[in-house]
Structure formats: structure tokens, C-alpha cells
Short mmCIF file of C-alpha atoms and ligand atoms in Angstrom, two decimals:
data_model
loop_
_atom_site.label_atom_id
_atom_site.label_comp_id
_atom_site.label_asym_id
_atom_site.label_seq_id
_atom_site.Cartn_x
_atom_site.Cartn_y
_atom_site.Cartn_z
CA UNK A 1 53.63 1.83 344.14
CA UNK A 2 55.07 0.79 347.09
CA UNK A 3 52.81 1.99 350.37
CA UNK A 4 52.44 1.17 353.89
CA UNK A 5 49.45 0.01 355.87
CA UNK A 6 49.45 1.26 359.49
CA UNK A 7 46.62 -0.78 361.46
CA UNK A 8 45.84 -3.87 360.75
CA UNK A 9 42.26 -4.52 361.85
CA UNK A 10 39.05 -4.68 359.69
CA UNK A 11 39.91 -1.42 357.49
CA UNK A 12 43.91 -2.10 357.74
CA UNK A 13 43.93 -5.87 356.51
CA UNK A 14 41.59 -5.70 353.80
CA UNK A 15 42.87 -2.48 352.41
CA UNK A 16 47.00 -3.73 352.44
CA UNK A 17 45.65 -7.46 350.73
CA UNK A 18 43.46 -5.24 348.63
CA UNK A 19 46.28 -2.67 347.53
CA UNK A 20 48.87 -5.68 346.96
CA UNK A 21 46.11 -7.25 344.52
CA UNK A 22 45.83 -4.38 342.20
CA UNK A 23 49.75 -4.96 342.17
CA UNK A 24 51.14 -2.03 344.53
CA UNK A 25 53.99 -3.48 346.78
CA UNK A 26 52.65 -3.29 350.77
CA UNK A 27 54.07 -3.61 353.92
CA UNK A 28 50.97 -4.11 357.01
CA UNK A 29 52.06 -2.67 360.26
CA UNK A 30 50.55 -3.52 363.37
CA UNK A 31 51.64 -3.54 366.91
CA UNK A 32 49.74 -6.79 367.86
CA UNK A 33 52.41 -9.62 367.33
CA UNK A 34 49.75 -11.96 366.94
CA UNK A 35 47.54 -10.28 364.44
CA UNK A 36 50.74 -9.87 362.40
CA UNK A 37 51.95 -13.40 362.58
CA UNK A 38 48.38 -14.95 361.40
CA UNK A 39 47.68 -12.52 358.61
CA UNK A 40 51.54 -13.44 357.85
CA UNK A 41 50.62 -16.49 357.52
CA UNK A 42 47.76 -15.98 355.21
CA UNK A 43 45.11 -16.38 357.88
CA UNK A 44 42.70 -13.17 358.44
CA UNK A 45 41.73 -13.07 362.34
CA UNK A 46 38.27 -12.32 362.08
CA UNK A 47 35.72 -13.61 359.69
CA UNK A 48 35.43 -11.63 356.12
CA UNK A 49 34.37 -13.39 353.18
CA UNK A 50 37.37 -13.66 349.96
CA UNK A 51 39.91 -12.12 352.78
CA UNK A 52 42.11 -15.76 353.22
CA UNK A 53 42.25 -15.79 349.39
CA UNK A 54 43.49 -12.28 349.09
CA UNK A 55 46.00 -12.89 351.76
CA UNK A 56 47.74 -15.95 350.46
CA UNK A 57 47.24 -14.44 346.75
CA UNK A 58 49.23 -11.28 347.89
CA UNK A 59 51.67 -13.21 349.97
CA UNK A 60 52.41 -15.51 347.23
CA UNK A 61 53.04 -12.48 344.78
CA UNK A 62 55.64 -11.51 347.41
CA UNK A 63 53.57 -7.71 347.07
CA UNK A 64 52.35 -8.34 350.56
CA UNK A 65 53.89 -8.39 353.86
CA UNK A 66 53.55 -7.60 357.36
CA UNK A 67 55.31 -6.57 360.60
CA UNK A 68 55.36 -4.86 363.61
CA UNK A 69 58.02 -2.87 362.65
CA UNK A 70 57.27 0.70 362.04
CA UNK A 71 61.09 1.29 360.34
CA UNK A 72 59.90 -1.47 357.21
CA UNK A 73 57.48 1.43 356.34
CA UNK A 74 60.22 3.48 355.53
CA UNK A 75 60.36 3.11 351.79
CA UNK A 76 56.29 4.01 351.37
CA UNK A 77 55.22 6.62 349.29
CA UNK A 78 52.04 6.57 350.83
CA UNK A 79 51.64 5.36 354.16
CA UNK A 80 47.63 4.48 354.87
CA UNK A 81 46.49 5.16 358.63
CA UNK A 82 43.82 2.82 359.38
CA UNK A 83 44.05 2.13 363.40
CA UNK A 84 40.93 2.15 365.35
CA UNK A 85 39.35 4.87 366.92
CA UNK A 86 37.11 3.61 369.74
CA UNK A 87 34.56 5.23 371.77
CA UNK A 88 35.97 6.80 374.83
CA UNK A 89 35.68 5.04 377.82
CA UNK A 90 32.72 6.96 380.00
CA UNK A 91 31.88 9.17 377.20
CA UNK A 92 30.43 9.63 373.71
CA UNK A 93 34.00 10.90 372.07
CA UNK A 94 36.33 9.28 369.92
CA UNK A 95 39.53 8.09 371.49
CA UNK A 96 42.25 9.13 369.10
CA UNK A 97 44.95 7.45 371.17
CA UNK A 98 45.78 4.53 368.63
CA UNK A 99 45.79 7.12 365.91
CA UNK A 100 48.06 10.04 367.89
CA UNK A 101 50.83 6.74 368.76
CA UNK A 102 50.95 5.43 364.82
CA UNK A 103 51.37 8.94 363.87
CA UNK A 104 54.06 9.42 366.59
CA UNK A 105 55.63 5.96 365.60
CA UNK A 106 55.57 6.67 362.30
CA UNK A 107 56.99 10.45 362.37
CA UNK A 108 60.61 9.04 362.09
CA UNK A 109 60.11 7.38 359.43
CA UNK A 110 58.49 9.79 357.41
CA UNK A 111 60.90 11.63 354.21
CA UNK A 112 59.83 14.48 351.81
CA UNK A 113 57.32 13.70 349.54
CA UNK A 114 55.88 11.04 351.32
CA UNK A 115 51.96 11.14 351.99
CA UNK A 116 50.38 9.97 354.80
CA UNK A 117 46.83 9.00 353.86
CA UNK A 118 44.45 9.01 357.18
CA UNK A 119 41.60 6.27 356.72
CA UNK A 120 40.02 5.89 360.37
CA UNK A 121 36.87 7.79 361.41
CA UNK A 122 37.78 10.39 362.91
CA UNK A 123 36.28 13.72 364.36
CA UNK A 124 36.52 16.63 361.78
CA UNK A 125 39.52 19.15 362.98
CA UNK A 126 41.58 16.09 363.56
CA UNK A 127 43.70 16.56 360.38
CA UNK A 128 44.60 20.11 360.98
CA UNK A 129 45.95 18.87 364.25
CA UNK A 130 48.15 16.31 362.88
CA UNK A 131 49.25 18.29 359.49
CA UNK A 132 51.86 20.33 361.73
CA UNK A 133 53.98 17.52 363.01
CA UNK A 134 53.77 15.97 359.75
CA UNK A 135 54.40 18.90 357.45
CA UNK A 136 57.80 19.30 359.53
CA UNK A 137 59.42 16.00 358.26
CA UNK A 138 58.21 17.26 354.68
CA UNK A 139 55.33 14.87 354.36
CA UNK A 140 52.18 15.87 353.57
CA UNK A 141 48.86 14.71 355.26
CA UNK A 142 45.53 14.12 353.44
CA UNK A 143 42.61 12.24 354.39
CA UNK A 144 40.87 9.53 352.71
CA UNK A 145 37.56 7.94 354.48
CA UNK A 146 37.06 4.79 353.87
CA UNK A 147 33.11 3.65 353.52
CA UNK A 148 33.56 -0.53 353.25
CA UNK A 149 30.96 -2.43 354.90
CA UNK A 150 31.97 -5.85 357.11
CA UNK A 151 31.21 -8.24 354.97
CA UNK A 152 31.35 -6.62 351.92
CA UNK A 153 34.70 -5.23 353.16
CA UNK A 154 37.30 -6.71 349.88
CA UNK A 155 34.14 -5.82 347.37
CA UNK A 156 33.93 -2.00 348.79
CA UNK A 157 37.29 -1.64 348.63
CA UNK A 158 38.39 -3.13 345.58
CA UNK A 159 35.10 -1.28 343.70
CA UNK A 160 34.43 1.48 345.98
CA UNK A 161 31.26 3.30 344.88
CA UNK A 162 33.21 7.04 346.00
CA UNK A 163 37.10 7.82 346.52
CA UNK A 164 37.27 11.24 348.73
CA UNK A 165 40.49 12.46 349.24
CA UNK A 166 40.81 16.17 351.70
CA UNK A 167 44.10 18.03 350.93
CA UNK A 168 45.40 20.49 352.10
CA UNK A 169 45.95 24.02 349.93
CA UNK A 170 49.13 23.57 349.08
CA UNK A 171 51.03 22.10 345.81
CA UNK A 172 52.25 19.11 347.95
CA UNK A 173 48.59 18.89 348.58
CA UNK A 174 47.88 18.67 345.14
CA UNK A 175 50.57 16.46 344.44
CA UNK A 176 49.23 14.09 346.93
CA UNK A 177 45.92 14.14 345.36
CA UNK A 178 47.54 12.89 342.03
CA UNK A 179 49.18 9.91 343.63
CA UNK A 180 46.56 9.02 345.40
CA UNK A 181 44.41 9.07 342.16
CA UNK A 182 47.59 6.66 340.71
CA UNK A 183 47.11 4.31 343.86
CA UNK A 184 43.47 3.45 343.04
CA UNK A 185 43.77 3.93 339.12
CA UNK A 186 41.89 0.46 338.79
CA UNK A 187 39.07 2.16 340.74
CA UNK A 188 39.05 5.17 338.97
CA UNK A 189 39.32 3.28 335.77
CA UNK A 190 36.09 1.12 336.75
CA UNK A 191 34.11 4.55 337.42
CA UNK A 192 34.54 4.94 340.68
CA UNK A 193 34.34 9.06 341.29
CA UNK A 194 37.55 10.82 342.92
CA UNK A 195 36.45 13.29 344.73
CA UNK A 196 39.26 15.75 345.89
CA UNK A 197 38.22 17.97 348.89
CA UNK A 198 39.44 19.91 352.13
CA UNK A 199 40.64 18.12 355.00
CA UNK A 200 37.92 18.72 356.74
CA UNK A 201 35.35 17.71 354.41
CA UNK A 202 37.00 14.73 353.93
CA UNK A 203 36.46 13.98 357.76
CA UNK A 204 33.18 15.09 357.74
CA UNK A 205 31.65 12.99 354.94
CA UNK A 206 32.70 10.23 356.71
CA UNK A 207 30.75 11.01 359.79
CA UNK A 208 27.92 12.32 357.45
CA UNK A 209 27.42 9.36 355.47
CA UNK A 210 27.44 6.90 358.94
CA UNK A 211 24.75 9.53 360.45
CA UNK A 212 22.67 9.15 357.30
CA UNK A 213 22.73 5.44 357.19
CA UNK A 214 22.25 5.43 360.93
CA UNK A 215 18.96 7.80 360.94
CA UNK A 216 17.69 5.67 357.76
CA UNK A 217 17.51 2.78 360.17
CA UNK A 218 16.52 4.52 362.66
CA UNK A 219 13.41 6.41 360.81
CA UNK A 220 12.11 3.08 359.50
CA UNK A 221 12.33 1.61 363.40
CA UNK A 222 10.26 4.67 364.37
CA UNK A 223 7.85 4.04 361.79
CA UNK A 224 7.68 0.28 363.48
CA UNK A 225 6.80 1.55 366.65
CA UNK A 226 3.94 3.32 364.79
CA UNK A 227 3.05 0.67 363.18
CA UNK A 228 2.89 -1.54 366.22
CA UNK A 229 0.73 0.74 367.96
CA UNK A 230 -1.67 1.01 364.78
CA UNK A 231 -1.73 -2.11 363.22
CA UNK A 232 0.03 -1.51 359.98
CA UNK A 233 3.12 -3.41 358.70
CA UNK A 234 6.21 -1.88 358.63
CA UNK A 235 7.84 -4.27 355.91
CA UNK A 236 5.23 -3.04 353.51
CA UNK A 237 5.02 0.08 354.42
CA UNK A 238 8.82 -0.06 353.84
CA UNK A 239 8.70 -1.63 350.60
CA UNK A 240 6.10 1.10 349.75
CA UNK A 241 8.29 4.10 350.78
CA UNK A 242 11.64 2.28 349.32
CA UNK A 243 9.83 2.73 345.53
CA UNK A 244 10.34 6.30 345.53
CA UNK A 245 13.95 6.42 344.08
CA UNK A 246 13.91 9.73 345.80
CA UNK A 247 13.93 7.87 349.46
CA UNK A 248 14.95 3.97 348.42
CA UNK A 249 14.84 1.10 350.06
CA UNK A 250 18.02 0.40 351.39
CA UNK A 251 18.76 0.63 354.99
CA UNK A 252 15.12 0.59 355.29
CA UNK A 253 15.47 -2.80 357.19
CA UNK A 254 13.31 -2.74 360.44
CA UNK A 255 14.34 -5.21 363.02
CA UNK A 256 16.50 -4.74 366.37
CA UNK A 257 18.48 -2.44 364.71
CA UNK A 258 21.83 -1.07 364.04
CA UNK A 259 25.06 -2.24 365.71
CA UNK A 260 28.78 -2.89 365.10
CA UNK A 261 32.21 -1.58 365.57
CA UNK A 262 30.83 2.03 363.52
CA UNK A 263 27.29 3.15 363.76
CA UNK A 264 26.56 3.09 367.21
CA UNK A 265 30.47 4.81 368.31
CA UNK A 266 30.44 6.96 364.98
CA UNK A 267 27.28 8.95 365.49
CA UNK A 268 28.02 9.70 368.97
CA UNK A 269 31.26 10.50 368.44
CA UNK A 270 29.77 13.16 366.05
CA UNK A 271 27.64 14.16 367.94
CA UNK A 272 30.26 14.69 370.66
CA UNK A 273 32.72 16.83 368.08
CA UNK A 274 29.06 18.74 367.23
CA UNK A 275 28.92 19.90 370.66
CA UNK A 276 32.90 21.06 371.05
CA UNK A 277 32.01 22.80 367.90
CA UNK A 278 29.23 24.74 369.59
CA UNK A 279 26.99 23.47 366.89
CA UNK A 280 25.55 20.08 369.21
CA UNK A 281 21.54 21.28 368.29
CA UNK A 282 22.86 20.98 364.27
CA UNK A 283 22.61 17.19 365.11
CA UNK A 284 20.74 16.98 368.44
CA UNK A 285 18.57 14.19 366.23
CA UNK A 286 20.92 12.07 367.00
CA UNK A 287 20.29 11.13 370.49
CA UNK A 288 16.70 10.16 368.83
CA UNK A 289 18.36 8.01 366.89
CA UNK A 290 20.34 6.32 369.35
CA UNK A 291 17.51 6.13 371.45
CA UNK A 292 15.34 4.34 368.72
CA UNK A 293 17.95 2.34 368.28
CA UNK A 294 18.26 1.05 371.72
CA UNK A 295 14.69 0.52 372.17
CA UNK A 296 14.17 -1.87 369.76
CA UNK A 297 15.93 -4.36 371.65
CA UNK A 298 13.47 -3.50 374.60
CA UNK A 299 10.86 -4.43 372.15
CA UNK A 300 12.32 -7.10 371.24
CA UNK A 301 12.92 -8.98 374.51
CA UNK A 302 9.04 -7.99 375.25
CA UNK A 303 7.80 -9.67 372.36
CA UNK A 304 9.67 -12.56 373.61
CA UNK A 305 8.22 -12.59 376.90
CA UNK A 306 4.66 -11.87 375.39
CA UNK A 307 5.00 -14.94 372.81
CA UNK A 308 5.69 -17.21 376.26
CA UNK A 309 2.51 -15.83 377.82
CA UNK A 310 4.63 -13.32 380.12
CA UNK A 311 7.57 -15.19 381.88
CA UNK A 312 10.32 -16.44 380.58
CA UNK A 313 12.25 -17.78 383.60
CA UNK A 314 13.32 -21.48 383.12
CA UNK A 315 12.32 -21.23 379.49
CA UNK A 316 14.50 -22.54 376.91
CA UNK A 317 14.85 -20.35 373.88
CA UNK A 318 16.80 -20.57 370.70
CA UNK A 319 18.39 -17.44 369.43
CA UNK A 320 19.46 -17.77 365.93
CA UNK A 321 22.37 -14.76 365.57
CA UNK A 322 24.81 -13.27 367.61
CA UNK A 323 26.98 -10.97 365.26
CA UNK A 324 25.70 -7.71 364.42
CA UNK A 325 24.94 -8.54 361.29
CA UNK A 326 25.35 -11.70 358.84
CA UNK A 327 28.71 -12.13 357.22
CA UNK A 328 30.79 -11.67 360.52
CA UNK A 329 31.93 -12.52 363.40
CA UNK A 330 31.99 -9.21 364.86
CA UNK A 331 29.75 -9.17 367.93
CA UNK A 332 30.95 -5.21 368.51
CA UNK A 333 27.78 -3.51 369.75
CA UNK A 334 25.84 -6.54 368.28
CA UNK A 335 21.82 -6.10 368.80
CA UNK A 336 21.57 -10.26 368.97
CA UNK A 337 23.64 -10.14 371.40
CA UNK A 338 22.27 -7.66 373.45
CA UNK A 339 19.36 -9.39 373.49
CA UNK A 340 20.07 -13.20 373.93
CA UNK A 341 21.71 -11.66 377.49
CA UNK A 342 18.82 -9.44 378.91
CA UNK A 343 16.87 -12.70 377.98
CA UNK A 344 19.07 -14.47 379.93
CA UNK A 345 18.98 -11.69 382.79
CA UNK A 346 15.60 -12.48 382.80
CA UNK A 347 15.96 -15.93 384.07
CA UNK A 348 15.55 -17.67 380.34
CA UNK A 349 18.07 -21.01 379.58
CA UNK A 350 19.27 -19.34 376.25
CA UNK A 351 20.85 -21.18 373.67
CA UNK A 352 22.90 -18.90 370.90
CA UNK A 353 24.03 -20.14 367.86
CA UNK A 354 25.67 -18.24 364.80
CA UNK A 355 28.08 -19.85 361.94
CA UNK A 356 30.68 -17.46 362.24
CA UNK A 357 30.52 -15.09 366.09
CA UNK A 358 30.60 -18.34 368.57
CA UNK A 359 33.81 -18.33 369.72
CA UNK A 360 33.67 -14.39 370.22
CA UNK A 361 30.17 -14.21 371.75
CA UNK A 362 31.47 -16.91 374.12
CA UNK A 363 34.34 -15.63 375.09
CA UNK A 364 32.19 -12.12 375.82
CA UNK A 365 29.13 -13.85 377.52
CA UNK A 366 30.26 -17.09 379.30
CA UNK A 367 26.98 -16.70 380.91
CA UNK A 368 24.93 -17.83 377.90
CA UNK A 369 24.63 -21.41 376.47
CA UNK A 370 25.70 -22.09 373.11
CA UNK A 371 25.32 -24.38 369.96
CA UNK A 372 27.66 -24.68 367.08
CA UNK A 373 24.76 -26.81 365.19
CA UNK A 374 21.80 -24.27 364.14
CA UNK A 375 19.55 -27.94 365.30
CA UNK A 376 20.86 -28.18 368.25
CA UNK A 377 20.05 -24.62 369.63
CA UNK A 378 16.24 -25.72 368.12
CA UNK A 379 15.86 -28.46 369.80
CA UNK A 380 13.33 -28.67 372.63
CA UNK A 381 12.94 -25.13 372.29
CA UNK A 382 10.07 -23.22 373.61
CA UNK A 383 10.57 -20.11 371.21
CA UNK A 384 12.75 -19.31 368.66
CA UNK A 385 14.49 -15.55 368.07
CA UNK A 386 16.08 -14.58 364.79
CA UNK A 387 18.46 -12.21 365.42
CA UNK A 388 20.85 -11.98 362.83
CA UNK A 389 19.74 -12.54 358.99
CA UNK A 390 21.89 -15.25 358.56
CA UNK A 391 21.07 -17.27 355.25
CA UNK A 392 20.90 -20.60 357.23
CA UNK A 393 18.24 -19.10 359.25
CA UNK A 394 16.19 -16.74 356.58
CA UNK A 395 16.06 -18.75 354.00
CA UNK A 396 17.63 -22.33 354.56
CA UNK A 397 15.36 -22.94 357.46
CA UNK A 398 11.97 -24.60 356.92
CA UNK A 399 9.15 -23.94 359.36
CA UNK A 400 8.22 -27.74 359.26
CA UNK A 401 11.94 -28.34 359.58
CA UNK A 402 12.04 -26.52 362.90
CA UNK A 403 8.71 -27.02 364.02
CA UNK A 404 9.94 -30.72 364.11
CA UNK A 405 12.81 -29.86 366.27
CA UNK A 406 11.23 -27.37 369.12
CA UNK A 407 9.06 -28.05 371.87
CA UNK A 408 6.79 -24.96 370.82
CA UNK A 409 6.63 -23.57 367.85
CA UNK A 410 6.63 -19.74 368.59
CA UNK A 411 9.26 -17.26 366.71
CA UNK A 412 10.16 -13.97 367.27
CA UNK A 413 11.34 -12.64 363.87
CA UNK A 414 13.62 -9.97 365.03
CA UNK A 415 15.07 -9.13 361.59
CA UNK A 416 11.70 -9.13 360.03
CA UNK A 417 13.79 -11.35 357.32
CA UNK A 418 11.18 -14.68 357.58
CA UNK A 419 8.08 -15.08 355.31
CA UNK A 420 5.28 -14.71 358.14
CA UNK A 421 2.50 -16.51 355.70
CA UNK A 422 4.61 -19.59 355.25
CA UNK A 423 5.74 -20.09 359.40
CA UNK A 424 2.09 -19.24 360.25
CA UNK A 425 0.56 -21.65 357.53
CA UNK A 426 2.75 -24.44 359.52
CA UNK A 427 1.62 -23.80 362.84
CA UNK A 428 3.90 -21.71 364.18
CA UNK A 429 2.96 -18.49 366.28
CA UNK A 430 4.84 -15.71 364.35
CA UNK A 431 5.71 -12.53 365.87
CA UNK A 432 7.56 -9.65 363.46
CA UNK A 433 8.55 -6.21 364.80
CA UNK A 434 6.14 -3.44 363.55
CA UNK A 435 4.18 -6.01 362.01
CA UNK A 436 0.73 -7.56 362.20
C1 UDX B 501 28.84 0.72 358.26
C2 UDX B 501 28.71 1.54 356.97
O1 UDX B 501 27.75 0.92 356.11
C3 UDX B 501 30.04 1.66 356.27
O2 UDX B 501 29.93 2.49 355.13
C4 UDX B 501 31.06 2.23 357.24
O3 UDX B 501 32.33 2.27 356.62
C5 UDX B 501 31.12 1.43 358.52
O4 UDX B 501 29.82 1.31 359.09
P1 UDX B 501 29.04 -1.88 358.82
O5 UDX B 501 29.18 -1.50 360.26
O6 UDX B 501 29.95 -2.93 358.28
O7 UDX B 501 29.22 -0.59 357.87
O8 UDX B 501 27.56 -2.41 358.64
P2 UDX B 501 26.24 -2.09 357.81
O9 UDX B 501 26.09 -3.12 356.76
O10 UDX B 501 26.14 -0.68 357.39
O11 UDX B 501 25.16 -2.39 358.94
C6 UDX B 501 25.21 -1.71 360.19
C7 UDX B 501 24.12 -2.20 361.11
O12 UDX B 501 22.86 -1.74 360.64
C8 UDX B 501 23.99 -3.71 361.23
O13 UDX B 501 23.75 -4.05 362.59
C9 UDX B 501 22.79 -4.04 360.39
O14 UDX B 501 22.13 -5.21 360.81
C10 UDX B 501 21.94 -2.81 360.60
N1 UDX B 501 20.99 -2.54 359.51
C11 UDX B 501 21.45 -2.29 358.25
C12 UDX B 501 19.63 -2.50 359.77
O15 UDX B 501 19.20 -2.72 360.91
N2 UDX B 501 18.77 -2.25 358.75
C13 UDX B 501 19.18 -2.00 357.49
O16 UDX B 501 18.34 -1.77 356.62
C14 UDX B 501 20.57 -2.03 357.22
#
């Protein structure tokens, strides 16, 4: 099938290498020259494990291409939207500016019978508002969420666990359905459920599912902050609650918390749309969660200064992470980060080291001191912070390994990802968040 990728960011690149793969014929789109001329050149331009391969195996194929020229979409059948939609400057809305232009860029394009699939997070009611315009050049508009995690991002959405596709009530609607059910027949074939919906449900599960995960963070953080105060241990307690199948225990992972380029901007944005909707006490939790959220990075940076006795000013500390999370380089929103620069605000001499996120967190926070070496943000340091549960720090890093390299051997486990026994049995004074 031969389909069009509009956007080619995290969601855009990996879905058009992904499509070309399962042998549809895809044309990327993107407005940034240079983002089109390295993925055209078989280089992603941000970190995402398999991506390179998938790019140069598409491009090879000749199934995969990309441009900045909206007029080589012209010959979709399906045309995927998957632009950004950022947080609005000075506010908790989405900004649906990137997604209002590619629609407006793309409305000459569009012939009868063509479908226009949206993918970006958006706020529910933005479909309707777009159908019109769409509808006139006989297209049809239906929305399909996408749920891929970075990192996991060519896994997800070559073996999505869901397909939802909203349509609208119509018999193009319908027949949009069916070819977007012929677009991921591997999928579909594999298991995957297609689940065909309204437009606005489709939008809404979206924002429902990121809420979920969100508050599931969120509730076990809360339940640190109890534990902290009671002396329990939140990892146990977690691994407790996370045996009921009915609850689980993923994205029961206390630590700093949630961050990224979704979470944080998706459940505010929801909770914005709540409140146009008259409905903002519906999710009023929200602002809890956010609020948890941000507060264990308070913690955090207090359990730092504790560990060094109460000041950190002059001291030199190691933190081990500055993505949001381990298999990227996106420092969006990142937690690590966040707290490697109140540390510094605080008059520490921090030293931030990550295998994938340097060059971004640098370019970010010039402020901050960095190592490309994991060793040589160790050495001669007076604590150590795990921030991000990278591999080469949670389980590749011996505590008589480091303990050899710093000039104190006191950790602040941030990701409550290190074995305490082991780091304590070698000296080192351990300090986990919401536990003993
Ligand atoms: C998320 C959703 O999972 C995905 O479905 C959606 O499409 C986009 O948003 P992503 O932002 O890639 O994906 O990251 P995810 O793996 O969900 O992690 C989000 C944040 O939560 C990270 O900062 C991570 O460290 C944190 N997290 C996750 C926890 O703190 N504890 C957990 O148990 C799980």
C-alpha cells in the first residue's frame, strides 16, 4: 500500500521505516531539511535501538523515502499524521499548531478516497474539528493513537499490543477502517486486537491510557513518601502489591519519577481539555499526580544533601543518567536532569554522564560538567546519584568497582534499580527512595 508519513520525529520515523518493513511503499514528510536529509541517509537523529537498521533496510528496498515535499504525498492512500503536539507555552494545553499546518499543507494534496490517519496526542474534539476541511476534498479522517514507548518504539509498533482506529459514521468511515485493518494485516495477523471506535474515543484512549500509566507511577511514589515517613520499603511493598494480577507490577517503579516528551505534557494537556469540557473535577487527580511527580525530585536532591551531612556546595558528585529514561537520548522533561541542575544550583561541581543523552543534556545545560566515560564521572567523587536505570549503571557496575574510583563511597539510588545489600556489604552508604 502506498502511504505517507507526515512528521518525522519519534512517532513519524519509526512508524514510515516500520510501515516500509512490512512491505507498504512510504514517503516521510517533514519540514526540517535536516531531519530529512539524515534519516535519508539512513541515519535516525535521535537515539532508538534497531531504528538505523530499519532505515537502511527500507531505503535499500527502495519502499522508503523521504522529503520535505508535501506534493510527493500525493499518491498515498493513507496519509499518517504524526507531528508533535507540544505543551503550550505558559499553559497546560496542547499546541495543535504543527498539526493544524500539516493538515493545511497537506489539504491540496488530498483526492477522494484517500484517508488521513491522525497519530499525535491530541485533545479529544480535535478530529471533529479537522473532519470538515478534510471531508471537502473527499478524504476521510480517522484517528489512530499510537501507544509506542521510546525505546521500545520499532518493537511497539511493529507488534503493537492494541490497534484503535475512531471513524467517523459514515461508509467512507467504514471503508477507512478496512484499509487501515489491510495496512497493519501483519499486526492483526500476529493477534494484535483492532479495535474500531468513534473519533472521539479514539482520542480519548490515548489520553486515558497516558493518565493511567502516569497515576500508576505516581500512586507507587505516594506510597514512597509513606514509606519514608514509616519505615517500610517501597520496593517490597511494590513487589507485594504487583502479585495481584488484578493491580500488577508494572509501572510500579518508585524512583524520581516520570518524565519525557508524553507523560508530563499529556496529562496536563488532559487535564486542560477536562476543564474546556466543564468536566476539570472528572480528573482534578491529576494535579496530585503531577505534584507527586515533581516532588520526588525535591526528595531526591534532599537525600543528596543529607548523604553529604547537609551541604553540598563545592562537593563533587557523580550523576549516573541524564535521559528520562534508559534507551534514549531524550532529555524532554527528564527527572535526571532536573536534578543533576538544582544540585548544581545548589553550589555542587556535578559531573553527568549517560551513554546515549550527552550531547543533548549539554547542549541544554552548559552549566553542568560532563563525562562521556561512566569512570570518569566516578572518579574522586564524594557521592554518587543514579538517575537513569541505565544497564551500565544497574547492573554492570560493581560496588567495589566504584568504591575504588570515588573519594566517598555514598549513593543515592534514585531509580531504586541497585541491590542495597550488596553496595552496603562493600562499604558504601546506600540511600534508596521510600526505602530503609
Ligand atoms: C509513554 C507511554 O508508555 C507510551 O504508551 C506513550 O505512547 C508515550 O508515553 P515513554 O514516554 O516512551 O512512553 O516512556 P515510558 O516507558 O512509559 O516511561 C515514562 C516515564 O515514566 C519515564 O521517565 C520512566 O522512567 C518513568 N517510569 C516508568 C517510572 O518512573 N516508573 C515506572 O514504573 C515506569
Amino acid at each position: 500500500m502506498r502511504m505517507s508519513v507526515i512528521g518525522c520525529g519519534y512517532l513519524g520515523a519509526v512508524h514510515a521505516a516500520a510501515m516500509a518493513s512490512i512491505g507498504h511503499d512510504v514517503v516521510g514528510i517533514d519540514v526540517d531539511e535536516q531531519k530529512v536529509a539524515a534519516l535519508a541517509g539512513g541515519i535516525a537523529p535521535f537515539f532508538e535501538p534497531q531504528l538505523d537498521e530499519l532505515l537502511r533496510e527500507g531505503l535499500d528496498s527502495g519502499r522508503l523515502r523521504f522529503s520535505t515535499d508535501m506534493a510527493e504525498s500525493a499518491d498515498a492512500a493513507v496519509h499518517f499524521l504524526a507531528v508533535g503536539t507540544p505543551q503550550v507555552a505558559g499553559g497546560h494545553a496542547a499546541d495543535l499548531r504543527f498539526v493544524d499546518a500539516a493538515i493545511e499543507a497537506l489539504l491540496p494534496h488530498l483526492r477522494p478516497g484517500h484517508v488521513v490517519a491522525g497519530k499525535s496526542t491530541v485533545p479529544v474534539g480535535t478530529a471533529a474539528r479537522l473532519a470538515g476541511s478534510i471531508a471537502e476534498s473527499g478524504a476521510v479522517l480517522v484517528w489512530n493513537p499510537e501507544f509506542l514507548r521510546e525505546g521500545w518504539a520499532v518493537h511497539d509498533t511493529i507488534t503493537p499490543d492494541r490497534l484503535v482506529v475512531g471513524i467517523p459514521p459514515t461508509d467512507a468511515g467504514d471503508a477507512a477502517a478496512e484499509l487501515l485493518r489491510e495496512a497493519y494485516a501483519p499486526a492483526i495477523a500476529a493477534g494484535a486486537p483492532f479495535l474500531v471506535t468513534d473519533l472521539a474515543t479514539a482520542e480519548l484512549v490515548k489520553g486515558a491510557a497516558n493518565a493511567f500509566l502516569a497515576t500508576k507511577i505516581s500512586f507507587i511514589n505516594a506510597m514512597a513518601e509513606i514509606a519514608e515517613a514509616s519505615g517500610a520499603d517501597v520496593t517490597l511493598l511494590a513487589d507485594a502489591l504487583g502479585h495481584d494480577t488484578r493491580i500488577g507490577r508494572r509501572y510500579l517503579g518508585s524512583g524520581i519519577g516520570f518524565g519525557g516528551g508524553c507523560l508530563p505534557k499529556d496529562i496536563r494537556a488532559f487535564a486542560a481539555r477536562a476543564e474546556e469540557l466543564g468536566r476539570g473535577e472528572a480528573v482534578g487527580f491529576l494535579r496530585e499526580v503531577d505534584g507527586i511527580n515533581l516532588r520526588r525530585r525535591d526528595r531526591a536532591v534532599q537525600l543528596v544533601v543529607d548523604a553529604l551531612g547537609g551541604l553540598v556546595f563545592g562537593k563533587r558528585i557523580a550523576v549516573l543518567g541524564a535521559a528520562f529514561k534508559p534507551f534514549s537520548d531524550d532529555i524532554r522533561d527528564s527527572p535526571a536532569l532536573d536534578v543533576a541542575v538544582r544540585l548544581r544550583g545548589l553550589g555542587a561541581d556535578v559531573v553527568v554522564t549517560d551513554p546515549a543523552a550527552l550531547p543533548n543534556a549539554a547542549a541544554a545545560h552548559p552549566q553542568l560538567g560532563y563525562a562521556v566515560e561512566r569512570d570518569d564521572a566516578l572518579r574522586d567523587a564524594d557521592a554518587v546519584v543514579v538517575v537513569t536505570e541505565w544497564d551500565l549503571y544497574r547492573r554492570e557496575m560493581s560496588p567495589e568497582h566504584a568504591g575504588a574510583l570515588v573519594a566517598g563511597r555514598v549513593i543515592v539510588d534514585g531509580r531504586n534499580c541497585l541491590d542495597a545489600d550488596a553496595w552496603r556489604a562493600a562499604g558504601w552508604s546506600y540511600h534508596g527512595m521510600g526505602r530503609r
